[in-house]
Amino acid sequence: MGRERDLGTLGASVGLLLLAAVLYTDRLGGPSLWFDEGWSWHLARMSIPAMLQATAADRSPFLYYLLLHFWIRAAGESEFALRGPSVAFGLLAAALVARLTARGWGRPAAAFAILTMALSPFWLYYVQEARMYTMLATGVLALWAATEAARRRPSSRRLAVWTLVAAGTALTHYYGLFPVATMAAALGLGSRRRPEALRRWGGSMLALLALVGPWLVFAHQRFLQPEAFIRPPMTAEGLLQQLVRGFWAGDGVALLVGLLAAAALLRPDPFVRRWAIGTLGIFGLMMAVLLTLFARFAVFHPRYAIFLWALWIPGVGGGAARLGELLAARIRGIPPSARGWLGALALLPLWGMMAAPGRTGWADPGRSRDPYREAVAHVARQIRPGEAALALRANWAVLYYWERMKVPAPLWMGPESPVWDEEAVRAMLEDARRRYGPADGPWRLWLFGWQQEVVDPLGLFDGLLLENGFEVGGQPFGSLWVAYYETWPPFHGFAFTPLRADFAGKIELRGVHLRPPRWPGDVLGVTLMWARVGPVPQAPRVFLHVLDTSGRLAAQRDGPLPNDLVPISTWPPDHAFPVFTRVILPRGLHGTYTLRVGLYDPASGARWPVRLNGAVGDGVEVGKLELP
C-alpha cells in the first residue's frame, strides 16, 4: 500500500513536470528576440577565440555562449531553437527542486514547489529567454545536491562531481561565485573533523581554482573597471527592494512566501537547517560583496541572483506541507502520509496572487519583450536604395531580424562604448555616408534607438543629425525607438557662441549653439557646453525655458545633466563637454522668444545661483529665437 502511495506521489510530480514543459514551450518562438537575446545570438555565432575575447569584457563568462555556439549548429538559429537550452535547464531545475524539496519535506512539498515554479511570472519569463539565467539556477541547485552527497560520503568521485558542477556554475555567471564560495566553505567545515575528507576537500578546492582561476585572470580587467558609466552606490535597502519586487511581483506576495519559508523551519530536520543556513549565507555574502567591494558596480538586476529565488522555492513548498501536516494532525482520520497535501490550502492564496500577473503576461503575445521583429519589418517595408540604418547602441537583435528578412540595405552597428567627442561622432557619420550613401544629394538614415544614452550620453548623434538635416518621423516599438532622418552632407559640427556663466563655483556654462526649428512643428535643438570646475556632491538638474516677450513660459525642458548614468558630478574637472537637448515647441508660436537656462537641486527644487558678467541671478539667457 505504501509503495502504491509513493508511486502515486511520484506520478503527480512527473505530471507536474510535464505540465511545466507545456507551459515553458508554449509560444516559445512567438515573441521577438530583444537586445540581450540578440547579444547571446551574436556571441554564439562567433569563433571560439573571438567569443572568449568578447566575454572577457562582458558581465558574464563564456560557458553559456559556448554551449549555445554548438547548439545552434545542430538546432538552427530560430527563436525557438535559441531559447531551447533555457527551457531544458528550466525543466532540469524544476526536477532538482522536486528532488531536494522531497528530501527535506516530503513528496507533497515537492509537488507544491514544482507547481509554484510553473506559475511564477518571474521564472516563466527567464525560462523563455535565450540567456544563461536558468542554467545558472540549475547549476546552483545541482551544486546543492552535490554538496549534500559529498557531505554524506566525501569520496573522490563525489568531490570530483562537486568540483565540475562548481566550476560550471562559476563560469556561467559571475554571481555564481557567491553560492560556490558558500557551499565550498560549508563542505570544508563539514569535513574539518575527518582528516581524509578534509584532504580530499583541499584537493577539490585546488582543482576548482585550476578550472576557474585562469578565466578570472584572463578577464580581470572586467572587475577593475566594471562599466564605463556609474550609478549611485548600492544600499542594503535598495538591493532588498529590487530582489523582493523582482522575485515576487504583486502586493503581499513577498510577505506570504516569506512566511511560508519561515514555516519550513518548523520541520526538525538537519537538512532543513542546512538549507536555511546555506541560503542565508549565500544571500549575506552577495550583499556584503556588492555593498563593499562593488558598491558602485553599474548594474544589478534580480535575474543575476535567480539562484536565490530557486533556493527559496523549496522553502515555499516545504512550509506549506509542514503547515498542512500540523493542521492535519488535529483532524482525525487523515493518515500521516497524506497530511502534507493539506498544505495546498496555504498555497491557494499565493497561487491566486501569482495568477493575475501571470495571466496578464501570458495574454501578451510579446511576453513583455520589445517587438524587434515588427520594428525591423516596419523599416524593411519603407527603406529605399541609397538609404541605410543605424543601430544605436549596437543592437544585435536588430541585426538578427535584418539578416533573416534579407533587408536590401546596409545596417550600421553603432558604438558599443560611450562616445564623448563631437568630432568623433561627426567623423563616424561622415564615414558612414561615404560608404553607404549617395555620392551627392540628401542622405536618409533610419535609426534604431535603445538605451542610446549608454553609448551617446551627450546626445551627439541626435544633435548632429538634426544640425545637418531633420527628423522625418519616428515611432516607438516598446522601448525601441525607430526614427527617420534626412540629412544634407557633408556633416558639419556645432558652432558655439562663447559664454562664461559660473554656477556656484562648481559648474560653468562655456558655450551655446542653437538649431532653430526649420518649420512649424519642428524641434528646437539646444547644445550647451558644460564643464565641472569644482566638487559636485549632488548632481543638479538643468532647466531650459522658452519665454515670450512678456516673460511667460511657452515651452520647457527639464532633466538630468546629462543623464543619470554619467552625471556631471563624475566628469573630469575643467573639461568642457557639449550636451544636446531637444525642446518640443507647441505649434502656433510666432514672434520673438528668449531661451533661459539654469540649474536646480533635484531634492529641494532650489535654483543654483549663477554669475555672468558680474551679475548674479538664478538663470542665464542663452539666446533669442525668432519664429515667423
mmCIF file of N, CA, C and O in Angstrom, residues 61-119:
data_model
loop_
_atom_site.group_PDB
_atom_site.id
_atom_site.type_symbol
_atom_site.label_atom_id
_atom_site.label_comp_id
_atom_site.label_asym_id
_atom_site.label_seq_id
_atom_site.Cartn_x
_atom_site.Cartn_y
_atom_site.Cartn_z
ATOM 1 N N PRO A 61 30.649 35.167 -17.854
ATOM 2 C CA PRO A 61 31.696 34.413 -18.548
ATOM 3 C C PRO A 61 31.165 33.699 -19.791
ATOM 4 O O PRO A 61 30.060 33.948 -20.261
ATOM 5 N N PHE A 62 31.938 32.755 -20.268
ATOM 6 C CA PHE A 62 31.748 32.220 -21.620
ATOM 7 C C PHE A 62 30.909 30.951 -21.713
ATOM 8 O O PHE A 62 30.472 30.575 -22.800
ATOM 9 N N LEU A 63 30.663 30.239 -20.601
ATOM 10 C CA LEU A 63 30.196 28.861 -20.704
ATOM 11 C C LEU A 63 28.845 28.743 -21.409
ATOM 12 O O LEU A 63 28.655 27.872 -22.253
ATOM 13 N N TYR A 64 27.892 29.602 -21.062
ATOM 14 C CA TYR A 64 26.582 29.535 -21.716
ATOM 15 C C TYR A 64 26.714 29.781 -23.213
ATOM 16 O O TYR A 64 26.101 29.083 -24.028
ATOM 17 N N TYR A 65 27.506 30.769 -23.592
ATOM 18 C CA TYR A 65 27.656 31.099 -25.004
ATOM 19 C C TYR A 65 28.360 29.970 -25.759
ATOM 20 O O TYR A 65 28.058 29.725 -26.929
ATOM 21 N N LEU A 66 29.282 29.308 -25.071
ATOM 22 C CA LEU A 66 29.957 28.171 -25.704
ATOM 23 C C LEU A 66 28.958 27.044 -25.965
ATOM 24 O O LEU A 66 28.968 26.426 -27.040
ATOM 25 N N LEU A 67 28.092 26.776 -25.007
ATOM 26 C CA LEU A 67 27.050 25.772 -25.196
ATOM 27 C C LEU A 67 26.133 26.165 -26.355
ATOM 28 O O LEU A 67 25.812 25.338 -27.221
ATOM 29 N N LEU A 68 25.730 27.444 -26.375
ATOM 30 C CA LEU A 68 24.844 27.913 -27.436
ATOM 31 C C LEU A 68 25.547 27.866 -28.796
ATOM 32 O O LEU A 68 24.905 27.621 -29.832
ATOM 33 N N HIS A 69 26.847 28.083 -28.801
ATOM 34 C CA HIS A 69 27.644 28.024 -30.027
ATOM 35 C C HIS A 69 27.484 26.667 -30.714
ATOM 36 O O HIS A 69 27.257 26.587 -31.928
ATOM 37 N N PHE A 70 27.590 25.600 -29.939
ATOM 38 C CA PHE A 70 27.444 24.260 -30.521
ATOM 39 C C PHE A 70 25.972 23.898 -30.746
ATOM 40 O O PHE A 70 25.645 23.196 -31.715
ATOM 41 N N TRP A 71 25.091 24.398 -29.885
ATOM 42 C CA TRP A 71 23.673 24.063 -30.000
ATOM 43 C C TRP A 71 23.084 24.580 -31.314
ATOM 44 O O TRP A 71 22.366 23.856 -32.001
ATOM 45 N N ILE A 72 23.361 25.834 -31.668
ATOM 46 C CA ILE A 72 22.722 26.392 -32.865
ATOM 47 C C ILE A 72 23.256 25.750 -34.142
ATOM 48 O O ILE A 72 22.585 25.793 -35.180
ATOM 49 N N ARG A 73 24.411 25.125 -34.077
ATOM 50 C CA ARG A 73 24.902 24.419 -35.256
ATOM 51 C C ARG A 73 24.119 23.135 -35.505
ATOM 52 O O ARG A 73 24.073 22.643 -36.635
ATOM 53 N N ALA A 74 23.487 22.638 -34.463
ATOM 54 C CA ALA A 74 22.660 21.439 -34.614
ATOM 55 C C ALA A 74 21.184 21.775 -34.738
ATOM 56 O O ALA A 74 20.459 21.146 -35.514
ATOM 57 N N ALA A 75 20.716 22.774 -33.997
ATOM 58 C CA ALA A 75 19.286 23.059 -33.916
ATOM 59 C C ALA A 75 18.847 24.237 -34.764
ATOM 60 O O ALA A 75 17.650 24.456 -34.948
ATOM 61 N N GLY A 76 19.801 25.020 -35.283
ATOM 62 C CA GLY A 76 19.431 26.187 -36.067
ATOM 63 C C GLY A 76 19.362 27.444 -35.221
ATOM 64 O O GLY A 76 19.632 27.431 -34.019
ATOM 65 N N GLU A 77 18.985 28.561 -35.856
ATOM 66 C CA GLU A 77 19.023 29.863 -35.205
ATOM 67 C C GLU A 77 17.644 30.510 -35.092
ATOM 68 O O GLU A 77 17.538 31.734 -34.945
ATOM 69 N N SER A 78 16.593 29.720 -35.136
ATOM 70 C CA SER A 78 15.257 30.289 -34.942
ATOM 71 C C SER A 78 15.096 30.741 -33.493
ATOM 72 O O SER A 78 15.878 30.352 -32.612
ATOM 73 N N GLU A 79 14.074 31.558 -33.245
ATOM 74 C CA GLU A 79 13.816 31.989 -31.878
ATOM 75 C C GLU A 79 13.573 30.787 -30.972
ATOM 76 O O GLU A 79 14.044 30.744 -29.832
ATOM 77 N N PHE A 80 12.819 29.806 -31.476
ATOM 78 C CA PHE A 80 12.524 28.604 -30.695
ATOM 79 C C PHE A 80 13.819 27.867 -30.353
ATOM 80 O O PHE A 80 14.033 27.450 -29.203
ATOM 81 N N ALA A 81 14.690 27.717 -31.334
ATOM 82 C CA ALA A 81 15.934 26.984 -31.096
ATOM 83 C C ALA A 81 16.843 27.726 -30.124
ATOM 84 O O ALA A 81 17.446 27.124 -29.228
ATOM 85 N N LEU A 82 16.945 29.040 -30.268
ATOM 86 C CA LEU A 82 17.819 29.813 -29.391
ATOM 87 C C LEU A 82 17.369 29.748 -27.945
ATOM 88 O O LEU A 82 18.185 29.766 -27.021
ATOM 89 N N ARG A 83 16.052 29.649 -27.742
ATOM 90 C CA ARG A 83 15.539 29.602 -26.372
ATOM 91 C C ARG A 83 15.446 28.178 -25.828
ATOM 92 O O ARG A 83 15.145 27.985 -24.650
ATOM 93 N N GLY A 84 15.684 27.187 -26.681
ATOM 94 C CA GLY A 84 15.568 25.802 -26.258
ATOM 95 C C GLY A 84 16.418 25.433 -25.059
ATOM 96 O O GLY A 84 15.928 24.780 -24.122
ATOM 97 N N PRO A 85 17.715 25.804 -25.016
ATOM 98 C CA PRO A 85 18.522 25.451 -23.842
ATOM 99 C C PRO A 85 17.964 26.020 -22.540
ATOM 100 O O PRO A 85 18.043 25.358 -21.498
ATOM 101 N N SER A 86 17.385 27.221 -22.577
ATOM 102 C CA SER A 86 16.817 27.805 -21.359
ATOM 103 C C SER A 86 15.649 26.967 -20.860
ATOM 104 O O SER A 86 15.488 26.764 -19.646
ATOM 105 N N VAL A 87 14.820 26.480 -21.785
ATOM 106 C CA VAL A 87 13.707 25.609 -21.398
ATOM 107 C C VAL A 87 14.243 24.316 -20.790
ATOM 108 O O VAL A 87 13.749 23.841 -19.757
ATOM 109 N N ALA A 88 15.242 23.719 -21.425
ATOM 110 C CA ALA A 88 15.802 22.456 -20.920
ATOM 111 C C ALA A 88 16.361 22.639 -19.510
ATOM 112 O O ALA A 88 16.117 21.815 -18.616
ATOM 113 N N PHE A 89 17.102 23.727 -19.288
ATOM 114 C CA PHE A 89 17.636 23.972 -17.946
ATOM 115 C C PHE A 89 16.510 24.293 -16.969
ATOM 116 O O PHE A 89 16.606 23.952 -15.777
ATOM 117 N N GLY A 90 15.456 24.958 -17.453
ATOM 118 C CA GLY A 90 14.324 25.232 -16.579
ATOM 119 C C GLY A 90 13.657 23.963 -16.083
ATOM 120 O O GLY A 90 13.294 23.843 -14.901
ATOM 121 N N LEU A 91 13.495 22.989 -16.972
ATOM 122 C CA LEU A 91 12.909 21.708 -16.568
ATOM 123 C C LEU A 91 13.843 20.943 -15.634
ATOM 124 O O LEU A 91 13.398 20.314 -14.667
ATOM 125 N N LEU A 92 15.140 20.987 -15.921
ATOM 126 C CA LEU A 92 16.098 20.318 -15.037
ATOM 127 C C LEU A 92 16.092 20.965 -13.659
ATOM 128 O O LEU A 92 16.165 20.265 -12.628
ATOM 129 N N ALA A 93 15.982 22.294 -13.626
ATOM 130 C CA ALA A 93 15.905 22.985 -12.336
ATOM 131 C C ALA A 93 14.663 22.566 -11.573
ATOM 132 O O ALA A 93 14.712 22.337 -10.349
ATOM 133 N N ALA A 94 13.524 22.438 -12.257
ATOM 134 C CA ALA A 94 12.296 22.006 -11.585
ATOM 135 C C ALA A 94 12.451 20.599 -11.025
ATOM 136 O O ALA A 94 11.990 20.305 -9.904
ATOM 137 N N ALA A 95 13.094 19.710 -11.790
ATOM 138 C CA ALA A 95 13.311 18.339 -11.296
ATOM 139 C C ALA A 95 14.232 18.346 -10.074
ATOM 140 O O ALA A 95 14.003 17.599 -9.110
ATOM 141 N N LEU A 96 15.267 19.176 -10.090
ATOM 142 C CA LEU A 96 16.173 19.253 -8.945
ATOM 143 C C LEU A 96 15.464 19.826 -7.723
ATOM 144 O O LEU A 96 15.661 19.360 -6.595
ATOM 145 N N VAL A 97 14.640 20.854 -7.943
ATOM 146 C CA VAL A 97 13.869 21.416 -6.836
ATOM 147 C C VAL A 97 12.966 20.349 -6.237
ATOM 148 O O VAL A 97 12.838 20.214 -5.010
ATOM 149 N N ALA A 98 12.315 19.559 -7.102
ATOM 150 C CA ALA A 98 11.432 18.496 -6.610
ATOM 151 C C ALA A 98 12.207 17.491 -5.768
ATOM 152 O O ALA A 98 11.759 17.096 -4.673
ATOM 153 N N ARG A 99 13.370 17.097 -6.256
ATOM 154 C CA ARG A 99 14.156 16.098 -5.524
ATOM 155 C C ARG A 99 14.633 16.643 -4.182
ATOM 156 O O ARG A 99 14.532 15.957 -3.148
ATOM 157 N N LEU A 100 15.155 17.864 -4.176
ATOM 158 C CA LEU A 100 15.691 18.426 -2.943
ATOM 159 C C LEU A 100 14.585 18.752 -1.955
ATOM 160 O O LEU A 100 14.748 18.574 -0.741
ATOM 161 N N THR A 101 13.450 19.224 -2.461
ATOM 162 C CA THR A 101 12.328 19.525 -1.576
ATOM 163 C C THR A 101 11.780 18.253 -0.953
ATOM 164 O O THR A 101 11.455 18.218 0.242
ATOM 165 N N ALA A 102 11.657 17.190 -1.741
ATOM 166 C CA ALA A 102 11.194 15.907 -1.210
ATOM 167 C C ALA A 102 12.143 15.383 -0.143
ATOM 168 O O ALA A 102 11.712 14.789 0.853
ATOM 169 N N ARG A 103 13.439 15.625 -0.327
ATOM 170 C CA ARG A 103 14.433 15.178 0.654
ATOM 171 C C ARG A 103 14.202 15.835 2.011
ATOM 172 O O ARG A 103 14.355 15.201 3.066
ATOM 173 N N GLY A 104 13.805 17.095 2.015
ATOM 174 C CA GLY A 104 13.660 17.794 3.291
ATOM 175 C C GLY A 104 12.260 17.783 3.857
ATOM 176 O O GLY A 104 12.093 17.779 5.088
ATOM 177 N N TRP A 105 11.238 17.786 2.980
ATOM 178 C CA TRP A 105 9.873 17.994 3.472
ATOM 179 C C TRP A 105 8.867 16.973 2.941
ATOM 180 O O TRP A 105 7.683 17.070 3.260
ATOM 181 N N GLY A 106 9.283 16.078 2.083
ATOM 182 C CA GLY A 106 8.373 15.067 1.583
ATOM 183 C C GLY A 106 7.844 15.376 0.192
ATOM 184 O O GLY A 106 7.995 16.471 -0.341
ATOM 185 N N ARG A 107 7.203 14.367 -0.398
ATOM 186 C CA ARG A 107 6.746 14.496 -1.779
ATOM 187 C C ARG A 107 5.621 15.508 -1.983
ATOM 188 O O ARG A 107 5.577 16.162 -3.021
ATOM 189 N N PRO A 108 4.695 15.669 -1.041
ATOM 190 C CA PRO A 108 3.718 16.747 -1.243
ATOM 191 C C PRO A 108 4.385 18.109 -1.407
ATOM 192 O O PRO A 108 3.992 18.910 -2.257
ATOM 193 N N ALA A 109 5.406 18.372 -0.593
ATOM 194 C CA ALA A 109 6.130 19.640 -0.704
ATOM 195 C C ALA A 109 6.799 19.776 -2.072
ATOM 196 O O ALA A 109 6.831 20.861 -2.663
ATOM 197 N N ALA A 110 7.322 18.657 -2.590
ATOM 198 C CA ALA A 110 7.952 18.692 -3.920
ATOM 199 C C ALA A 110 6.952 19.073 -4.992
ATOM 200 O O ALA A 110 7.235 19.879 -5.884
ATOM 201 N N ALA A 111 5.748 18.488 -4.913
ATOM 202 C CA ALA A 111 4.710 18.831 -5.896
ATOM 203 C C ALA A 111 4.320 20.294 -5.779
ATOM 204 O O ALA A 111 4.132 20.991 -6.791
ATOM 205 N N PHE A 112 4.211 20.803 -4.539
ATOM 206 C CA PHE A 112 3.870 22.218 -4.346
ATOM 207 C C PHE A 112 4.955 23.113 -4.960
ATOM 208 O O PHE A 112 4.653 24.139 -5.576
ATOM 209 N N ALA A 113 6.211 22.736 -4.770
ATOM 210 C CA ALA A 113 7.316 23.558 -5.280
ATOM 211 C C ALA A 113 7.306 23.609 -6.810
ATOM 212 O O ALA A 113 7.492 24.672 -7.411
ATOM 213 N N ILE A 114 7.073 22.461 -7.446
ATOM 214 C CA ILE A 114 7.042 22.435 -8.914
ATOM 215 C C ILE A 114 5.912 23.312 -9.434
ATOM 216 O O ILE A 114 6.087 24.087 -10.393
ATOM 217 N N LEU A 115 4.733 23.215 -8.804
ATOM 218 C CA LEU A 115 3.588 23.991 -9.272
ATOM 219 C C LEU A 115 3.816 25.480 -9.044
ATOM 220 O O LEU A 115 3.456 26.312 -9.893
ATOM 221 N N THR A 116 4.441 25.837 -7.942
ATOM 222 C CA THR A 116 4.748 27.246 -7.691
ATOM 223 C C THR A 116 5.720 27.784 -8.735
ATOM 224 O O THR A 116 5.574 28.913 -9.221
ATOM 225 N N MET A 117 6.721 26.989 -9.096
ATOM 226 C CA MET A 117 7.648 27.402 -10.156
ATOM 227 C C MET A 117 6.910 27.600 -11.475
ATOM 228 O O MET A 117 7.134 28.581 -12.189
ATOM 229 N N ALA A 118 6.002 26.680 -11.791
ATOM 230 C CA ALA A 118 5.302 26.743 -13.071
ATOM 231 C C ALA A 118 4.384 27.946 -13.163
ATOM 232 O O ALA A 118 4.091 28.422 -14.268
ATOM 233 N N LEU A 119 3.925 28.458 -12.009
ATOM 234 C CA LEU A 119 3.001 29.589 -12.009
ATOM 235 C C LEU A 119 3.707 30.934 -11.832
ATOM 236 O O LEU A 119 3.062 31.977 -11.912
#
